[in-house]
Structures are given as structure tokens and as C-alpha cells.
Amino acid sequence: IPLKINYLNTNNSSVLKLAIKNLTGQVVNYKSIKSSSYYSQIPFDVSLLPGGIYFVEAVSASQSQILKFIVKH
């Protein structure tokens, strides 16, 4: 099951760091991406994660955001 992160890059030299965390704050998946395109869709395979509530933290040079998602099997 892919989780797709949509990223709007307003700074062409920006590196995007994505971390998927469980409820205890443990990082269960991580990606660091340098995107030169204005808009990117970044897939994460979450099929191996146990069912539950997770957070994806996205951090770039100019912004950060945390979103909640649920994995159901």
C-alpha cells in the first residue's frame, strides 16, 4: 500500500527530509530527497508496517509539517 506525499518545492535547491514515526516517536522509515522539480509526489511503501496510527514529518529548509495517517490491514 503506497502512501504518497505531495511536495511543492518553492526552492529548487531544497532537500526534503521525510520521517515516518509511530506513536512513541520512533522513526520507522526515512527518506532524504533533493528535488529539482516544482512539484513532486514521493511514495512510501507502508505495507510492512503494523496496523496503527503514524505520523509523517516533512522538513525542508523553509518549512516543516507533521501529518497523521492510519494503516489498516
CSV table of C-alpha atoms in Angstrom, one decimal:
chain,number,residue,atom,x,y,z
A,1,ILE,CA,0.0,0.0,0.0
A,2,PRO,CA,1.8,3.2,-1.1
A,3,LEU,CA,1.5,6.4,0.9
A,4,LYS,CA,2.0,9.3,-1.5
A,5,ILE,CA,3.5,12.6,-0.2
A,6,ASN,CA,2.8,15.6,-2.4
A,7,TYR,CA,5.5,18.2,-2.2
A,8,LEU,CA,5.5,21.7,-3.6
A,9,ASN,CA,9.1,22.8,-4.0
A,10,THR,CA,9.4,26.6,-3.8
A,11,ASN,CA,13.2,26.5,-3.5
A,12,ASN,CA,14.9,24.5,-6.3
A,13,SER,CA,18.0,23.7,-4.2
A,14,SER,CA,15.9,22.4,-1.3
A,15,VAL,CA,16.4,19.0,0.3
A,16,LEU,CA,13.2,17.4,1.7
A,17,LYS,CA,13.6,15.1,4.7
A,18,LEU,CA,10.7,12.7,5.4
A,19,ALA,CA,10.4,10.6,8.5
A,20,ILE,CA,7.6,8.2,9.3
A,21,LYS,CA,7.2,7.8,13.1
A,22,ASN,CA,5.0,5.6,15.3
A,23,LEU,CA,3.0,6.8,18.3
A,24,THR,CA,6.1,6.6,20.6
A,25,GLY,CA,8.1,8.8,18.2
A,26,GLN,CA,10.3,6.0,16.9
A,27,VAL,CA,11.4,6.6,13.2
A,28,VAL,CA,10.2,3.5,11.2
A,29,ASN,CA,11.0,4.8,7.7
A,30,TYR,CA,13.1,7.7,6.5
A,31,LYS,CA,13.9,9.4,3.1
A,32,SER,CA,16.0,12.4,2.2
A,33,ILE,CA,15.3,13.7,-1.3
A,34,LYS,CA,16.7,16.6,-3.3
A,35,SER,CA,14.1,17.6,-5.8
A,36,SER,CA,14.7,19.9,-8.7
A,37,SER,CA,11.1,19.9,-9.9
A,38,TYR,CA,8.5,22.3,-8.7
A,39,TYR,CA,6.0,19.5,-7.8
A,40,SER,CA,6.9,16.0,-6.6
A,41,GLN,CA,4.9,13.0,-5.5
A,42,ILE,CA,7.0,10.9,-3.1
A,43,PRO,CA,5.8,7.3,-2.5
A,44,PHE,CA,6.4,5.4,0.8
A,45,ASP,CA,5.6,1.7,1.0
A,46,VAL,CA,3.8,1.2,4.3
A,47,SER,CA,2.5,-2.3,3.6
A,48,LEU,CA,5.0,-3.8,6.1
A,49,LEU,CA,4.0,-1.5,8.9
A,50,PRO,CA,1.7,-3.0,11.6
A,51,GLY,CA,-1.8,-1.5,11.7
A,52,GLY,CA,-1.9,1.7,13.7
A,53,ILE,CA,-1.5,5.4,13.8
A,54,TYR,CA,1.6,7.0,12.4
A,55,PHE,CA,2.9,10.5,11.6
A,56,VAL,CA,4.9,11.7,8.7
A,57,GLU,CA,7.2,14.6,9.4
A,58,ALA,CA,8.4,16.6,6.4
A,59,VAL,CA,11.2,19.1,6.9
A,60,SER,CA,12.8,21.3,4.2
A,61,ALA,CA,15.0,24.4,4.5
A,62,SER,CA,12.0,26.8,4.6
A,63,GLN,CA,9.2,24.8,6.2
A,64,SER,CA,8.1,21.7,8.2
A,65,GLN,CA,4.9,19.9,8.6
A,66,ILE,CA,3.6,16.8,10.5
A,67,LEU,CA,0.6,14.8,9.2
A,68,LYS,CA,-1.2,11.9,10.8
A,69,PHE,CA,-2.2,8.7,8.9
A,70,ILE,CA,-3.6,5.3,9.8
A,71,VAL,CA,-2.5,2.0,8.5
A,72,LYS,CA,-5.3,-0.7,8.3
A,73,HIS,CA,-4.9,-4.3,7.2
